[in-house]
Amino acid sequence: VSTIGHLFVASAASRYTLPRTPLRTLVAWTAVLLAISILPDIDLVLPKFGIPDTFTLGHRGATHSLLAALIVSALVTLVAWLTHFPPWRAALGALASIGTHSLLDTLSPGPGIAWLWPFSTQRLPTFPILPIAPVDHLFSRYGLSQLAAEAFVFLPFLLIALIPRRGEDPGTRP
Ligand SMILES: [Zn+2]
């Protein structure tokens, strides 16, 4: 899954963990969840800043491990608790956003995932059934068709995030 699927899932997670809240809080919370949902893919960018692959083990390495997802979720929950935000909602939202990243990656083409880092550097296999938009040639005919397919598969999550529910104040939606 490229960025788009992770973002759609995170928007749904944001909506469900904060159903009724002032717009400002909701926007901030959504921004946090969107950011952490794609955070593991920082391993694609780090080498461009001179951080060698030996640190992250390359794409789908350390940053895609279960431990990394748990650490980020714990940090988000801690900050939420310190800012008087319901910690269990924060934990659920964070886990649903970053915790699903490697699960979704498992279902899309690409290298295996180092789920068990740092205890093992072994990469568990993927079962590529989902389309993936190729980041490096996104604007080719193939890239756009894959992007459209990925957006279509994940559309239900975006709809969950955006469709108003009965009795909900429309002013609280993003
Ligand atoms: Zn990834």
Coordinates of C-alpha atoms and ligand atoms in Angstrom, one line a residue:
V1 CA 0.0 0.0 0.0
S2 CA 1.4 3.4 -0.9
T3 CA 0.5 6.5 1.1
I4 CA -3.2 6.8 0.1
G5 CA -4.5 3.6 1.7
H6 CA -2.8 4.4 5.0
L7 CA -4.2 7.9 5.0
F8 CA -7.7 6.7 4.4
V9 CA -7.5 4.2 7.2
A10 CA -6.1 6.8 9.5
S11 CA -9.0 9.2 8.7
A12 CA -11.5 6.6 9.6
A13 CA -9.6 5.8 12.9
S14 CA -9.6 9.5 13.7
R15 CA -13.3 9.8 13.2
Y16 CA -14.1 6.8 15.3
T17 CA -11.8 7.6 18.2
L18 CA -13.1 11.2 18.5
P19 CA -16.7 11.2 17.4
R20 CA -17.8 14.4 19.1
T21 CA -15.2 17.1 19.7
P22 CA -14.5 20.7 18.8
L23 CA -13.3 21.1 15.2
R24 CA -9.8 22.3 16.3
T25 CA -9.1 19.2 18.4
L26 CA -10.4 17.0 15.6
V27 CA -8.2 18.6 13.0
A28 CA -5.1 18.2 15.3
W29 CA -5.9 14.6 16.1
T30 CA -6.5 13.7 12.5
A31 CA -3.2 15.4 11.5
V32 CA -1.4 13.3 14.2
L33 CA -3.0 10.0 13.0
L34 CA -2.4 10.8 9.3
A35 CA 1.3 11.5 10.1
I36 CA 1.9 8.4 12.1
S37 CA 0.1 6.2 9.6
I38 CA 2.8 6.9 7.0
L39 CA 5.7 7.4 9.5
P40 CA 7.1 3.8 8.9
D41 CA 7.8 4.8 5.3
I42 CA 10.4 7.3 6.6
D43 CA 12.8 4.5 5.8
L44 CA 12.4 5.5 2.1
V45 CA 13.6 9.1 2.8
L46 CA 16.3 8.6 5.5
P47 CA 19.0 7.4 3.0
K48 CA 18.5 10.7 1.1
F49 CA 19.6 12.5 4.3
G50 CA 22.7 10.4 4.6
I51 CA 21.3 8.0 7.2
P52 CA 22.6 4.6 6.1
D53 CA 20.3 1.6 5.5
T54 CA 22.2 -0.3 8.1
F55 CA 20.3 1.7 10.7
T56 CA 16.8 1.0 9.4
L57 CA 17.6 -2.2 7.6
G58 CA 16.2 -0.6 4.4
H59 CA 12.6 -0.3 3.3
R60 CA 10.1 -2.3 5.5
G61 CA 12.8 -2.9 8.1
A62 CA 13.1 -1.6 11.6
T63 CA 10.5 1.2 11.2
H64 CA 7.9 -1.4 10.1
S65 CA 8.4 -3.6 13.2
L66 CA 5.8 -4.3 15.8
L67 CA 8.0 -2.6 18.4
A68 CA 8.3 0.6 16.4
A69 CA 4.4 0.7 16.1
L70 CA 4.1 0.1 19.9
I71 CA 6.6 2.8 20.8
V72 CA 5.0 5.4 18.6
S73 CA 1.5 4.5 19.9
A74 CA 2.7 4.7 23.5
L75 CA 4.3 8.1 22.9
V76 CA 1.1 9.4 21.3
T77 CA -0.9 8.0 24.2
L78 CA 1.4 9.7 26.7
V79 CA 1.1 13.1 25.1
A80 CA -2.7 12.6 24.9
W81 CA -2.8 11.8 28.6
L82 CA -0.6 14.8 29.4
T83 CA -3.0 17.1 27.4
H84 CA -6.1 15.7 29.0
F85 CA -7.2 13.8 26.0
P86 CA -8.8 10.3 26.7
P87 CA -5.7 8.0 26.7
W88 CA -7.6 4.9 25.7
R89 CA -9.1 6.6 22.7
A90 CA -5.6 7.9 21.8
A91 CA -4.1 4.4 22.1
L92 CA -6.9 2.9 19.9
G93 CA -6.5 5.6 17.3
A94 CA -2.7 5.4 17.2
L95 CA -2.7 1.6 17.0
A96 CA -5.3 1.6 14.3
S97 CA -3.2 4.1 12.3
I98 CA 0.4 3.0 12.6
G99 CA -0.4 -0.5 13.8
T100 CA -2.2 -1.3 10.5
H101 CA 0.6 0.1 8.4
S102 CA 2.7 -3.1 8.2
L103 CA -0.5 -5.2 8.0
L104 CA -1.5 -3.4 4.9
D105 CA 2.0 -3.5 3.5
T106 CA 1.9 -7.3 4.1
L107 CA -1.0 -7.4 1.6
S108 CA 0.7 -5.4 -1.1
P109 CA 3.8 -6.1 -3.3
G110 CA 7.2 -5.2 -2.0
P111 CA 9.9 -6.5 0.3
G112 CA 9.1 -8.6 3.3
I113 CA 8.6 -6.9 6.7
A114 CA 10.9 -7.1 9.7
W115 CA 8.1 -7.5 12.1
L116 CA 10.2 -8.8 14.9
W117 CA 13.1 -6.3 14.8
P118 CA 15.2 -5.9 17.0
F119 CA 14.8 -9.5 18.2
S120 CA 15.2 -10.8 14.7
T121 CA 16.1 -9.2 11.4
Q122 CA 14.2 -11.9 9.5
R123 CA 11.6 -10.5 7.0
L124 CA 8.3 -12.2 7.1
P125 CA 6.7 -12.7 3.6
T126 CA 4.0 -10.6 2.0
F127 CA 0.8 -11.8 0.4
P128 CA 0.4 -9.2 -2.3
I129 CA -3.4 -8.9 -3.1
L130 CA -3.7 -5.2 -2.9
P131 CA -2.7 -2.7 -5.6
I132 CA 0.2 -0.4 -4.8
A133 CA 0.8 3.0 -6.5
P134 CA 4.5 3.2 -7.5
V135 CA 5.9 6.3 -5.8
D136 CA 8.8 6.8 -8.3
H137 CA 6.7 6.8 -11.4
L138 CA 3.3 7.7 -10.1
F139 CA 2.3 9.9 -13.0
S140 CA 2.8 7.3 -15.7
R141 CA -0.3 5.6 -17.1
Y142 CA 0.5 2.5 -15.0
G143 CA 1.1 4.6 -11.9
L144 CA -2.2 6.4 -12.2
S145 CA -4.2 3.3 -12.8
Q146 CA -2.6 1.7 -9.7
L147 CA -3.3 4.8 -7.7
A148 CA -7.0 4.8 -8.8
A149 CA -7.2 1.0 -7.9
E150 CA -5.7 1.7 -4.5
A151 CA -8.0 4.7 -3.8
F152 CA -11.0 2.5 -4.9
V153 CA -10.1 -0.4 -2.5
F154 CA -9.7 2.0 0.4
L155 CA -12.6 4.3 -0.4
P156 CA -14.9 2.8 2.3
F157 CA -12.5 4.1 4.9
L158 CA -12.6 7.6 3.5
L159 CA -16.4 7.4 3.4
I160 CA -16.6 6.2 7.0
A161 CA -14.5 9.3 7.9
L162 CA -16.5 11.8 5.9
I163 CA -20.1 10.8 5.9
P164 CA -22.1 12.6 8.6
R165 CA -23.9 10.4 11.1
R166 CA -27.4 11.0 12.4
G167 CA -27.5 13.3 15.4
E168 CA -23.9 14.5 14.9
D169 CA -23.2 18.2 14.8
P170 CA -21.8 18.8 11.3
G171 CA -19.6 21.5 12.8
T172 CA -17.4 18.8 14.4
R173 CA -16.4 17.2 11.2
P174 CA -13.2 17.9 9.4
Ligands
ZN1 ZN 5.4 0.9 4.5

